[in-house]
Amino acid sequence: MVNRHLIRSLQIMLGVLLILGLLTPSNLPVQAGVTSTIPKVGLITDGGPIDDSGFNQMAYEGLTRAENEGLIDGSTYIPTGDPDIDYAGAIEQCVSDGNALCITVGFVMGDATMAAADTYPGVHFAIVDMTWEDSVYPANLRGLFFAVDEAAYLAGTLAGMMSTTNCIGAIGGMSIPPVDDFIFPFTYAAQWADPGVAVLRDYADSFVDEELGADLAEDQISRGADVIFGVGGMMGQGAVRRAAELGKYIIGVDSDVYLTAFDNGTAPGADKVLTSVIKRVDNAVYHTIQDQVNAEFSSGTTLCDLANGGVGLAPYHEAEAIIPPEVVDSINEVTNSIINGTTDVWAPLWTSSIFLPMAQR
């Protein structure tokens, strides 16, 4: 028979111990699936300053947001711009500092991150903008994949509606999937917005040649393009800078080019920046930390899309004053239609009875 008096006495004693602070939460049994302590998290950036207005800064903002909200017990920021610190050494330092989760920024750290995950199975790792086949992942590694095709479709919608010449241009670094994931949905969306629009597409076969990007932009403008979409590192920035200097609208990628290529709006042509297709690295890092804290960390590829705030369009900045409200409304409509599955961003022509081209509504 259960001794109710004994059970009641034990309950009272437990309550007294908790009040006196003799029995802390860390002494209590841990419920399955709940972390027993607040973890530390480390971030390893790839070269460049932390205030680069790009991936490094966005990743750091995601980290500091989690720290400021008390989700983590301190963090470690490890830059790899110093030539004396290699990727493997920086990741090893992250582990040595006692971090439960180490986050690396950029696909160039892919091999080092994979090797570290194999070497330290008791530590979780995540990498920004790098993925593998599902069968390759160890149980403690997450790759963050950004659905740029969804945000590029929004950019194409904007470009098609803002063009007055019925001609826009897209300039890519190379004709490879990571580039075409931007260019083709951009093209299809522009054709949805304006069935008569011509989309010029050129590839530089370079991601670093800014002058070549500028030359390609000039050539497309000479053929009638009045909106230029630059996809391809420094080459793409060279393209959009030249187009803006020539008075044409431009759209950037990855991070907000108004902040990067146009020096926070101080460079010539900043007023011609319509928007940028951005990878919300800050949100991806923050949500990964949340999963770590909530004991919900999972290995494999994690999709960062419009629905979870993983991708999107940058602010319109100075261009906001010249973008008609009905265009903004259409962008919002298309955003919702992508999220709810109504719009297929890889469909060459949109035929939905709900979202007809503007000219056919």
Short mmCIF file of C-alpha atoms in Angstrom, two decimals:
data_model
loop_
_atom_site.label_atom_id
_atom_site.label_comp_id
_atom_site.label_asym_id
_atom_site.label_seq_id
_atom_site.Cartn_x
_atom_site.Cartn_y
_atom_site.Cartn_z
CA MET A 1 0.00 0.00 0.00
CA VAL A 2 1.28 3.47 -0.87
CA ASN A 3 2.22 5.53 2.18
CA ARG A 4 0.55 8.85 1.37
CA HIS A 5 1.98 10.52 4.46
CA LEU A 6 5.52 9.60 3.40
CA ILE A 7 4.94 10.92 -0.14
CA ARG A 8 3.50 14.16 1.24
CA SER A 9 6.52 14.58 3.55
CA LEU A 10 8.91 14.10 0.64
CA GLN A 11 7.03 16.69 -1.44
CA ILE A 12 7.27 19.22 1.39
CA MET A 13 10.99 18.50 1.84
CA LEU A 14 11.63 18.94 -1.89
CA GLY A 15 9.83 22.27 -1.83
CA VAL A 16 11.91 23.47 1.10
CA LEU A 17 15.16 22.48 -0.65
CA LEU A 18 14.14 24.38 -3.77
CA ILE A 19 13.29 27.47 -1.74
CA LEU A 20 16.66 27.34 0.05
CA GLY A 21 18.45 26.92 -3.26
CA LEU A 22 19.96 23.63 -2.20
CA LEU A 23 18.41 21.81 -5.12
CA THR A 24 19.02 23.72 -8.36
CA PRO A 25 17.47 22.98 -11.74
CA SER A 26 20.77 21.44 -12.85
CA ASN A 27 20.46 18.85 -10.05
CA LEU A 28 16.99 17.79 -11.17
CA PRO A 29 16.42 14.91 -13.59
CA VAL A 30 16.37 16.11 -17.22
CA GLN A 31 13.21 15.48 -19.20
CA ALA A 32 13.87 13.70 -22.49
CA GLY A 33 14.32 16.12 -25.37
CA VAL A 34 15.08 19.16 -23.19
CA THR A 35 18.60 20.58 -22.76
CA SER A 36 19.82 20.67 -19.15
CA THR A 37 22.10 23.69 -19.56
CA ILE A 38 22.23 26.80 -21.70
CA PRO A 39 24.78 26.11 -24.45
CA LYS A 40 27.60 28.21 -25.78
CA VAL A 41 27.73 28.78 -29.54
CA GLY A 42 30.69 29.65 -31.75
CA LEU A 43 30.75 31.38 -35.15
CA ILE A 44 33.62 31.09 -37.65
CA THR A 45 33.51 33.69 -40.44
CA ASP A 46 35.37 33.53 -43.73
CA GLY A 47 37.69 36.53 -44.18
CA GLY A 48 36.61 40.14 -44.38
CA PRO A 49 35.37 42.30 -41.52
CA ILE A 50 32.43 41.47 -39.32
CA ASP A 51 30.71 44.67 -40.50
CA ASP A 52 30.86 43.74 -44.20
CA SER A 53 27.07 44.23 -44.69
CA GLY A 54 27.16 40.70 -46.08
CA PHE A 55 27.16 37.11 -44.85
CA ASN A 56 29.63 37.69 -42.01
CA GLN A 57 27.64 40.53 -40.54
CA MET A 58 24.28 38.81 -41.00
CA ALA A 59 25.56 35.62 -39.36
CA TYR A 60 26.97 37.64 -36.47
CA GLU A 61 23.65 39.47 -36.05
CA GLY A 62 21.87 36.13 -35.78
CA LEU A 63 24.36 35.03 -33.14
CA THR A 64 24.15 38.22 -31.09
CA ARG A 65 20.34 38.21 -31.28
CA ALA A 66 20.32 34.78 -29.64
CA GLU A 67 22.81 35.93 -27.02
CA ASN A 68 20.91 39.15 -26.25
CA GLU A 69 17.71 37.15 -25.79
CA GLY A 70 19.44 34.86 -23.30
CA LEU A 71 19.14 31.75 -25.46
CA ILE A 72 22.85 30.99 -25.15
CA ASP A 73 25.45 31.32 -22.43
CA GLY A 74 27.99 33.40 -24.29
CA SER A 75 29.43 33.02 -27.77
CA THR A 76 32.73 32.85 -29.57
CA TYR A 77 33.41 34.78 -32.77
CA ILE A 78 36.41 33.51 -34.71
CA PRO A 79 37.42 35.39 -37.90
CA THR A 80 39.57 33.57 -40.46
CA GLY A 81 40.90 36.65 -42.22
CA ASP A 82 44.24 36.19 -40.51
CA PRO A 83 46.44 34.10 -42.84
CA ASP A 84 47.92 32.38 -39.78
CA ILE A 85 44.53 30.87 -38.92
CA ASP A 86 43.38 28.15 -41.27
CA TYR A 87 39.81 26.89 -41.41
CA ALA A 88 40.54 23.65 -39.59
CA GLY A 89 42.41 25.51 -36.86
CA ALA A 90 39.60 28.02 -36.40
CA ILE A 91 36.99 25.27 -36.09
CA GLU A 92 39.22 23.38 -33.64
CA GLN A 93 39.44 26.56 -31.56
CA CYS A 94 35.64 26.78 -31.57
CA VAL A 95 35.43 23.24 -30.19
CA SER A 96 38.21 23.86 -27.63
CA ASP A 97 36.33 26.91 -26.34
CA GLY A 98 33.57 24.60 -25.17
CA ASN A 99 30.89 25.51 -27.70
CA ALA A 100 28.06 23.01 -28.10
CA LEU A 101 27.38 24.32 -31.61
CA CYS A 102 29.91 25.67 -34.11
CA ILE A 103 28.60 27.55 -37.15
CA THR A 104 30.80 28.18 -40.20
CA VAL A 105 30.03 30.79 -42.85
CA GLY A 106 30.54 29.97 -46.52
CA PHE A 107 30.96 26.96 -48.77
CA VAL A 108 34.76 27.35 -48.82
CA MET A 109 34.75 25.90 -45.30
CA GLY A 110 32.80 22.85 -46.43
CA ASP A 111 35.64 20.32 -46.29
CA ALA A 112 36.96 21.62 -42.96
CA THR A 113 33.48 21.62 -41.43
CA MET A 114 32.75 18.08 -42.59
CA ALA A 115 36.12 16.88 -41.23
CA ALA A 116 35.46 18.54 -37.87
CA ALA A 117 32.01 16.95 -37.62
CA ASP A 118 33.60 13.54 -38.14
CA THR A 119 36.35 14.28 -35.60
CA TYR A 120 34.10 15.71 -32.87
CA PRO A 121 30.84 13.70 -32.87
CA GLY A 122 29.80 15.22 -29.54
CA VAL A 123 29.64 18.75 -30.99
CA HIS A 124 27.00 20.04 -33.40
CA PHE A 125 28.05 21.87 -36.55
CA ALA A 126 26.15 23.99 -39.09
CA ILE A 127 27.43 25.64 -42.25
CA VAL A 128 25.93 28.56 -44.13
CA ASP A 129 25.33 28.14 -47.87
CA MET A 130 26.70 24.61 -48.21
CA THR A 131 24.94 21.26 -48.52
CA TRP A 132 25.69 17.64 -49.36
CA GLU A 133 23.74 14.58 -50.40
CA ASP A 134 21.62 13.29 -47.52
CA SER A 135 23.63 10.08 -47.24
CA VAL A 136 26.87 12.03 -46.69
CA TYR A 137 25.88 13.95 -43.57
CA PRO A 138 27.13 12.74 -40.19
CA ALA A 139 24.55 12.90 -37.41
CA ASN A 140 25.94 16.17 -36.00
CA LEU A 141 26.13 18.31 -39.17
CA ARG A 142 23.54 20.63 -40.71
CA GLY A 143 23.81 22.40 -44.07
CA LEU A 144 21.81 25.59 -44.59
CA PHE A 145 20.31 25.86 -48.09
CA PHE A 146 18.66 29.08 -49.27
CA ALA A 147 15.73 28.94 -51.70
CA VAL A 148 16.96 31.88 -53.75
CA ASP A 149 14.71 30.85 -56.63
CA GLU A 150 11.68 31.97 -54.61
CA ALA A 151 13.08 35.43 -53.87
CA ALA A 152 14.43 35.75 -57.42
CA TYR A 153 10.88 35.25 -58.68
CA LEU A 154 9.81 38.24 -56.62
CA ALA A 155 12.67 40.26 -58.08
CA GLY A 156 11.64 39.31 -61.60
CA THR A 157 8.08 40.35 -60.88
CA LEU A 158 9.35 43.73 -59.73
CA ALA A 159 11.65 44.13 -62.74
CA GLY A 160 8.91 43.25 -65.22
CA MET A 161 6.53 45.76 -63.68
CA MET A 162 9.10 48.56 -63.43
CA SER A 163 10.49 48.33 -66.96
CA THR A 164 9.31 51.01 -69.36
CA THR A 165 11.19 49.65 -72.38
CA ASN A 166 9.77 46.09 -72.10
CA CYS A 167 13.37 44.89 -71.96
CA ILE A 168 15.41 43.84 -68.91
CA GLY A 169 18.76 42.11 -68.49
CA ALA A 170 20.27 39.37 -66.30
CA ILE A 171 24.05 38.92 -66.09
CA GLY A 172 25.42 35.75 -64.48
CA GLY A 173 28.89 34.69 -63.47
CA MET A 174 28.61 31.27 -65.09
CA SER A 175 25.83 29.10 -66.48
CA ILE A 176 25.75 26.77 -63.47
CA PRO A 177 22.87 25.77 -61.17
CA PRO A 178 23.73 28.16 -58.28
CA VAL A 179 23.56 31.07 -60.76
CA ASP A 180 20.64 29.85 -62.84
CA ASP A 181 18.63 29.34 -59.64
CA PHE A 182 18.47 33.14 -59.66
CA ILE A 183 18.28 33.89 -63.38
CA PHE A 184 15.56 31.54 -64.63
CA PRO A 185 12.92 32.21 -61.95
CA PHE A 186 13.71 35.92 -62.41
CA THR A 187 13.03 35.51 -66.13
CA TYR A 188 9.81 33.53 -65.68
CA ALA A 189 8.45 36.06 -63.18
CA ALA A 190 9.19 39.00 -65.46
CA GLN A 191 7.28 37.24 -68.23
CA TRP A 192 4.37 36.66 -65.85
CA ALA A 193 4.33 40.35 -64.91
CA ASP A 194 4.63 41.48 -68.54
CA PRO A 195 4.14 38.81 -71.24
CA GLY A 196 5.75 41.11 -73.79
CA VAL A 197 8.99 41.72 -71.90
CA ALA A 198 12.29 40.66 -73.43
CA VAL A 199 14.84 39.25 -70.97
CA LEU A 200 18.45 39.47 -72.13
CA ARG A 201 20.74 36.87 -70.52
CA ASP A 202 24.53 36.92 -70.61
CA TYR A 203 27.22 35.02 -68.72
CA ALA A 204 30.65 36.44 -67.95
CA ASP A 205 32.40 33.12 -67.15
CA SER A 206 33.89 35.01 -64.22
CA PHE A 207 32.83 35.97 -60.73
CA VAL A 208 35.62 38.49 -60.10
CA ASP A 209 35.98 40.61 -63.27
CA GLU A 210 34.15 43.82 -62.41
CA GLU A 211 35.05 45.54 -65.69
CA LEU A 212 33.65 42.66 -67.71
CA GLY A 213 30.44 42.89 -65.70
CA ALA A 214 30.29 46.62 -66.41
CA ASP A 215 30.85 46.02 -70.13
CA LEU A 216 28.08 43.41 -70.29
CA ALA A 217 25.71 45.79 -68.53
CA GLU A 218 26.52 48.54 -71.04
CA ASP A 219 25.88 46.14 -73.90
CA GLN A 220 22.49 45.09 -72.54
CA ILE A 221 21.54 48.71 -71.97
CA SER A 222 22.49 49.50 -75.57
CA ARG A 223 20.00 46.79 -76.60
CA GLY A 224 17.19 48.42 -74.63
CA ALA A 225 17.41 46.98 -71.12
CA ASP A 226 16.37 49.41 -68.40
CA VAL A 227 16.61 47.02 -65.42
CA ILE A 228 19.79 45.00 -64.82
CA PHE A 229 20.01 41.95 -62.53
CA GLY A 230 23.61 41.15 -61.53
CA VAL A 231 24.30 37.59 -60.34
CA GLY A 232 27.91 36.75 -59.73
CA GLY A 233 30.14 38.12 -56.98
CA MET A 234 32.31 41.11 -57.83
CA MET A 235 31.47 40.73 -61.52
CA GLY A 236 27.78 41.18 -60.70
CA GLN A 237 28.53 44.21 -58.55
CA GLY A 238 30.49 45.74 -61.42
CA ALA A 239 27.48 45.20 -63.66
CA VAL A 240 24.94 46.81 -61.36
CA ARG A 241 27.19 49.73 -60.48
CA ARG A 242 27.73 50.62 -64.13
CA ALA A 243 24.03 50.24 -64.95
CA ALA A 244 23.06 52.50 -62.05
CA GLU A 245 25.64 55.10 -63.06
CA LEU A 246 24.00 55.09 -66.49
CA GLY A 247 20.62 55.80 -64.90
CA LYS A 248 19.10 52.31 -65.13
CA TYR A 249 17.39 50.38 -62.36
CA ILE A 250 19.33 47.52 -60.83
CA ILE A 251 18.73 44.48 -58.61
CA GLY A 252 21.50 42.70 -56.68
CA VAL A 253 21.85 39.32 -55.00
CA ASP A 254 22.93 37.56 -51.79
CA SER A 255 23.20 40.64 -49.57
CA ASP A 256 21.79 44.17 -49.86
CA VAL A 257 23.85 45.84 -52.62
CA TYR A 258 22.62 49.26 -51.49
CA LEU A 259 24.82 48.67 -48.44
CA THR A 260 27.70 46.83 -50.14
CA ALA A 261 28.18 47.87 -53.78
CA PHE A 262 26.79 51.36 -53.14
CA ASP A 263 28.46 52.06 -49.79
CA ASN A 264 25.31 52.41 -47.73
CA GLY A 265 23.73 54.71 -50.30
CA THR A 266 26.65 57.13 -50.68
CA ALA A 267 27.99 55.85 -54.03
CA PRO A 268 26.74 57.23 -57.38
CA GLY A 269 23.59 55.50 -58.62
CA ALA A 270 22.38 54.34 -55.19
CA ASP A 271 18.97 55.82 -55.95
CA LYS A 272 18.60 53.30 -58.81
CA VAL A 273 18.78 50.25 -56.53
CA LEU A 274 15.32 48.67 -56.65
CA THR A 275 16.14 45.84 -54.22
CA SER A 276 18.33 42.76 -53.78
CA VAL A 277 17.59 39.05 -53.55
CA ILE A 278 18.99 38.28 -50.12
CA LYS A 279 19.79 35.17 -48.18
CA ARG A 280 18.64 35.84 -44.62
CA VAL A 281 21.71 34.34 -43.01
CA ASP A 282 20.83 36.10 -39.74
CA ASN A 283 17.53 34.23 -39.48
CA ALA A 284 19.11 30.91 -40.51
CA VAL A 285 21.79 31.21 -37.82
CA TYR A 286 19.27 32.32 -35.18
CA HIS A 287 16.84 29.48 -35.95
CA THR A 288 19.67 26.93 -35.87
CA ILE A 289 20.64 28.20 -32.41
CA GLN A 290 17.01 27.94 -31.34
CA ASP A 291 16.98 24.30 -32.44
CA GLN A 292 20.16 23.65 -30.47
CA VAL A 293 18.69 25.23 -27.34
CA ASN A 294 15.39 23.33 -27.70
CA ALA A 295 17.15 20.01 -28.32
CA GLU A 296 15.68 19.98 -31.84
CA PHE A 297 18.93 20.11 -33.81
CA SER A 298 18.74 17.86 -36.85
CA SER A 299 21.38 16.82 -39.33
CA GLY A 300 21.06 17.10 -43.08
CA THR A 301 19.96 19.96 -45.29
CA THR A 302 17.75 22.63 -43.75
CA LEU A 303 15.72 24.68 -46.23
CA CYS A 304 15.65 28.44 -45.69
CA ASP A 305 12.78 29.81 -47.78
CA LEU A 306 10.17 32.56 -47.94
CA ALA A 307 7.92 30.77 -45.48
CA ASN A 308 10.46 30.73 -42.65
CA GLY A 309 12.16 34.03 -43.47
CA GLY A 310 15.24 32.39 -44.94
CA VAL A 311 15.18 34.43 -48.16
CA GLY A 312 13.50 37.61 -49.32
CA LEU A 313 13.90 41.00 -50.90
CA ALA A 314 15.99 43.74 -49.35
CA PRO A 315 14.36 47.09 -48.51
CA TYR A 316 13.60 49.31 -51.50
CA HIS A 317 15.54 52.17 -49.89
CA GLU A 318 15.41 55.33 -52.03
CA ALA A 319 13.48 53.54 -54.78
CA GLU A 320 10.50 53.11 -52.46
CA ALA A 321 9.29 56.55 -53.45
CA ILE A 322 9.03 55.62 -57.14
CA ILE A 323 7.66 52.09 -56.90
CA PRO A 324 3.86 52.31 -57.34
CA PRO A 325 1.73 50.92 -54.49
CA GLU A 326 0.05 48.47 -56.86
CA VAL A 327 3.46 46.98 -57.68
CA VAL A 328 4.20 46.51 -53.99
CA ASP A 329 0.78 44.88 -53.58
CA SER A 330 1.54 42.50 -56.45
CA ILE A 331 4.87 41.54 -54.85
CA ASN A 332 3.02 40.74 -51.62
CA GLU A 333 0.42 38.70 -53.52
CA VAL A 334 3.07 36.70 -55.31
CA THR A 335 4.95 36.13 -52.04
CA ASN A 336 1.85 34.59 -50.50
CA SER A 337 1.15 32.52 -53.60
CA ILE A 338 4.66 31.05 -53.50
CA ILE A 339 4.38 30.24 -49.81
CA ASN A 340 0.99 28.54 -50.19
CA GLY A 341 2.14 26.58 -53.24
CA THR A 342 -0.04 28.31 -55.82
CA THR A 343 2.89 29.70 -57.78
CA ASP A 344 5.55 27.44 -59.28
CA VAL A 345 8.65 29.62 -59.64
CA TRP A 346 10.06 27.28 -62.28
CA ALA A 347 7.02 27.50 -64.58
CA PRO A 348 7.97 29.41 -67.76
CA LEU A 349 4.52 30.98 -68.03
CA TRP A 350 1.97 31.42 -65.26
CA THR A 351 -1.56 30.33 -66.19
CA SER A 352 -3.37 30.44 -62.86
CA SER A 353 -6.88 31.88 -63.02
CA ILE A 354 -6.07 33.69 -59.76
CA PHE A 355 -2.75 35.25 -60.73
CA LEU A 356 -3.04 36.29 -64.36
CA PRO A 357 -0.50 38.70 -65.85
CA MET A 358 -1.28 42.27 -64.91
CA ALA A 359 -2.26 43.17 -68.50
CA GLN A 360 -4.87 40.36 -68.54
CA ARG A 361 -6.58 41.05 -65.21
#
